[in-house]
Coordinates of C-alpha atoms in Angstrom, one line a residue:
M1 CA 24.8 -26.1 -83.4
K2 CA 24.4 -29.3 -83.0
A3 CA 24.5 -31.0 -79.5
R4 CA 27.5 -33.5 -79.4
P5 CA 27.0 -36.8 -77.3
E6 CA 28.8 -36.6 -74.1
H7 CA 32.0 -39.0 -75.2
P8 CA 34.3 -39.0 -78.2
P9 CA 33.8 -42.0 -81.1
S10 CA 36.0 -45.1 -79.0
E11 CA 38.5 -45.2 -82.0
L12 CA 39.6 -41.7 -80.7
A13 CA 40.3 -43.3 -77.4
E14 CA 42.2 -46.6 -78.5
M15 CA 45.7 -45.9 -76.7
G16 CA 46.4 -46.4 -73.4
P17 CA 46.7 -44.1 -71.0
V18 CA 49.8 -41.7 -71.9
Q19 CA 51.8 -40.2 -69.2
I20 CA 54.1 -36.8 -69.9
L21 CA 57.3 -37.6 -67.6
T22 CA 59.7 -34.2 -67.2
L23 CA 63.0 -35.3 -65.7
V24 CA 66.3 -33.1 -64.5
F25 CA 69.5 -34.7 -63.8
D26 CA 72.1 -32.8 -62.2
G27 CA 75.5 -33.2 -62.9
N28 CA 75.2 -35.4 -66.5
R29 CA 76.7 -38.3 -64.6
F30 CA 74.7 -41.4 -66.0
K31 CA 75.3 -45.3 -64.8
G32 CA 73.6 -46.5 -68.2
E33 CA 70.4 -47.7 -65.9
I34 CA 68.0 -45.9 -67.5
L35 CA 67.7 -47.1 -71.1
P36 CA 67.8 -50.7 -70.2
E37 CA 65.0 -50.2 -68.0
L38 CA 63.0 -48.7 -70.3
E39 CA 63.9 -51.7 -72.5
R40 CA 62.7 -54.2 -69.9
L41 CA 59.3 -52.7 -69.5
K42 CA 58.6 -52.4 -73.0
T43 CA 59.8 -55.9 -73.6
L44 CA 57.4 -57.2 -70.8
G45 CA 54.7 -55.3 -72.7
L46 CA 54.0 -53.1 -69.8
I47 CA 54.7 -49.6 -71.6
R48 CA 55.8 -48.0 -75.3
V49 CA 58.0 -45.0 -75.7
V50 CA 55.5 -42.9 -77.5
D51 CA 58.2 -40.0 -77.8
L52 CA 61.4 -39.2 -76.1
L53 CA 63.4 -35.7 -76.1
F54 CA 67.0 -35.7 -73.9
V55 CA 69.0 -32.7 -73.6
R56 CA 72.3 -32.5 -72.2
K57 CA 74.3 -29.1 -71.4
D58 CA 77.7 -29.3 -71.0
S59 CA 79.5 -27.0 -68.3
M60 CA 80.2 -24.3 -71.2
G61 CA 76.4 -24.3 -72.1
A62 CA 76.4 -26.2 -75.3
T63 CA 74.0 -28.8 -76.1
A64 CA 73.0 -32.2 -77.4
T65 CA 70.1 -33.7 -77.9
L66 CA 68.6 -37.0 -78.5
T67 CA 65.1 -38.5 -79.7
A68 CA 63.6 -42.0 -79.9
T69 CA 60.3 -43.4 -80.3
D70 CA 58.6 -46.9 -80.2
L71 CA 56.6 -45.9 -82.9
D72 CA 57.1 -45.8 -86.6
W73 CA 56.0 -43.0 -89.0
E74 CA 52.4 -44.0 -89.4
E75 CA 51.8 -44.8 -85.6
A76 CA 53.4 -41.5 -85.0
A77 CA 51.2 -39.9 -87.5
N78 CA 48.1 -41.8 -85.9
F79 CA 49.0 -40.8 -82.4
G80 CA 49.2 -37.1 -83.6
A81 CA 45.8 -37.5 -85.3
M82 CA 44.4 -39.1 -82.3
V83 CA 45.4 -36.1 -80.1
G84 CA 44.5 -33.5 -82.7
G85 CA 41.0 -35.4 -82.8
L86 CA 40.1 -35.7 -79.5
I87 CA 41.4 -31.5 -78.8
G88 CA 39.2 -30.7 -81.8
W89 CA 36.2 -33.0 -80.4
G90 CA 36.3 -30.9 -77.0
V91 CA 36.4 -27.5 -79.1
A92 CA 33.8 -28.5 -81.5
G93 CA 32.4 -32.3 -81.7
A94 CA 32.7 -34.1 -84.5
E95 CA 33.2 -31.5 -87.0
G96 CA 36.4 -30.4 -84.8
A97 CA 37.6 -33.9 -84.3
E98 CA 37.7 -34.5 -88.3
I99 CA 39.7 -31.0 -88.5
G100 CA 41.7 -31.8 -85.3
W101 CA 42.4 -35.2 -86.8
L102 CA 44.2 -33.9 -89.8
A103 CA 46.1 -31.0 -88.1
G104 CA 47.6 -33.2 -85.6
A105 CA 48.2 -35.8 -88.1
A106 CA 50.5 -33.1 -90.0
D107 CA 51.9 -32.2 -86.7
S108 CA 53.2 -35.6 -86.2
A109 CA 54.7 -35.9 -89.9
T110 CA 58.3 -36.0 -88.7
G111 CA 57.3 -39.1 -86.3
H112 CA 57.6 -37.0 -83.0
S113 CA 55.3 -35.2 -81.2
L114 CA 57.9 -33.5 -79.1
D115 CA 59.0 -30.8 -81.2
E116 CA 61.8 -27.9 -81.2
E117 CA 59.6 -26.0 -78.5
H118 CA 59.8 -28.6 -76.0
E119 CA 63.6 -29.0 -76.7
F120 CA 64.1 -25.2 -76.4
A121 CA 61.8 -25.1 -73.2
L122 CA 64.1 -27.7 -71.8
V123 CA 67.1 -26.2 -72.4
Q124 CA 66.2 -23.1 -71.0
A125 CA 64.8 -24.4 -67.9
I126 CA 68.2 -26.4 -66.8
P127 CA 71.7 -24.9 -66.1
N128 CA 74.9 -25.7 -67.4
N129 CA 76.3 -29.0 -66.5
S130 CA 72.9 -30.9 -66.3
S131 CA 70.4 -32.7 -68.8
A132 CA 66.4 -32.9 -69.0
A133 CA 64.3 -35.4 -70.7
M134 CA 60.4 -35.3 -71.8
V135 CA 59.4 -38.8 -72.2
L136 CA 55.7 -39.6 -73.3
I137 CA 55.1 -42.9 -72.0
E138 CA 51.7 -45.4 -73.2
H139 CA 50.7 -47.3 -70.2
V140 CA 50.3 -50.3 -72.5
W141 CA 49.1 -52.4 -69.9
A142 CA 45.9 -50.5 -69.1
K143 CA 44.6 -50.8 -72.4
P144 CA 42.6 -53.9 -71.4
L145 CA 41.5 -52.6 -68.2
R146 CA 40.1 -49.3 -69.9
A147 CA 38.4 -51.7 -72.2
A148 CA 36.3 -53.4 -69.7
I149 CA 35.8 -50.3 -67.9
R150 CA 34.4 -49.0 -71.2
R151 CA 32.2 -52.2 -71.6
A152 CA 30.9 -51.7 -68.4
N153 CA 29.5 -48.0 -69.0
G154 CA 32.1 -46.7 -66.7
V155 CA 33.2 -43.2 -66.9
E156 CA 36.7 -42.0 -65.3
V157 CA 36.4 -39.2 -63.1
A158 CA 39.6 -38.2 -61.7
N159 CA 43.2 -40.0 -62.6
D160 CA 45.9 -38.8 -60.2
W161 CA 49.3 -40.2 -59.2
L162 CA 50.1 -40.7 -55.7
R163 CA 53.5 -39.5 -54.8
P164 CA 55.3 -40.2 -51.6
D165 CA 55.6 -36.4 -51.2
D166 CA 51.9 -36.4 -51.4
L167 CA 51.3 -38.7 -48.3
I168 CA 54.5 -36.6 -46.5
R169 CA 52.3 -33.2 -47.1
I170 CA 48.9 -35.3 -46.0
G171 CA 50.8 -36.3 -42.7
L172 CA 52.3 -32.9 -41.8
T173 CA 48.6 -31.3 -43.0
S174 CA 47.1 -33.9 -40.3
A175 CA 49.9 -33.3 -38.1
V176 CA 49.6 -29.3 -37.7
A177 CA 45.4 -29.7 -37.8
A178 CA 45.9 -32.5 -34.4
E179 CA 48.4 -29.6 -32.9
G180 CA 45.9 -26.8 -33.6
A181 CA 42.8 -29.6 -32.1
E182 CA 45.1 -29.9 -29.2
G183 CA 45.0 -26.2 -28.2
P184 CA 47.5 -24.3 -25.8
E185 CA 46.4 -26.6 -22.7
G186 CA 47.7 -29.8 -24.7
G187 CA 43.8 -30.7 -24.8
G188 CA 43.3 -33.6 -27.5
V189 CA 41.6 -35.2 -30.1

């Protein structure tokens, strides 16, 4: 077995970071704010919608589905090929990347990465009279930053989103720890 380089070829990582965002909406009461905000962010060149799957379930359980993408067919196939290539690279290096590249391109032949399995999962996950969406968002703004990091031989070792709930949890943990440190007599830190 050939040893493979630590990093895949740069052409396998030309997109900006892609976020998978899954949302649930109770009650199906929309005010027409979400799509215009996505359009605004796209117009500013900050994001690109790689794929969007929206499922709406009425009070009787009947569903309606909407899909959208900013990619044309060729870009969608290239995205699928890139994802497949990266997965293949992880499995078997350059040979795996080639096989994954071809499989990924074939899987994206419909122009969408989110498929019937994703739709089925969303429909099963939500109760009647609600909606769910899954969207793949490319953070286009990060591409020049990512390229600069690559040119400096930087390696990403972590990439997490910090959410308000995370900060609250940190605060609660700190409060419990401080309370425990005070002990029964109220001695403190």
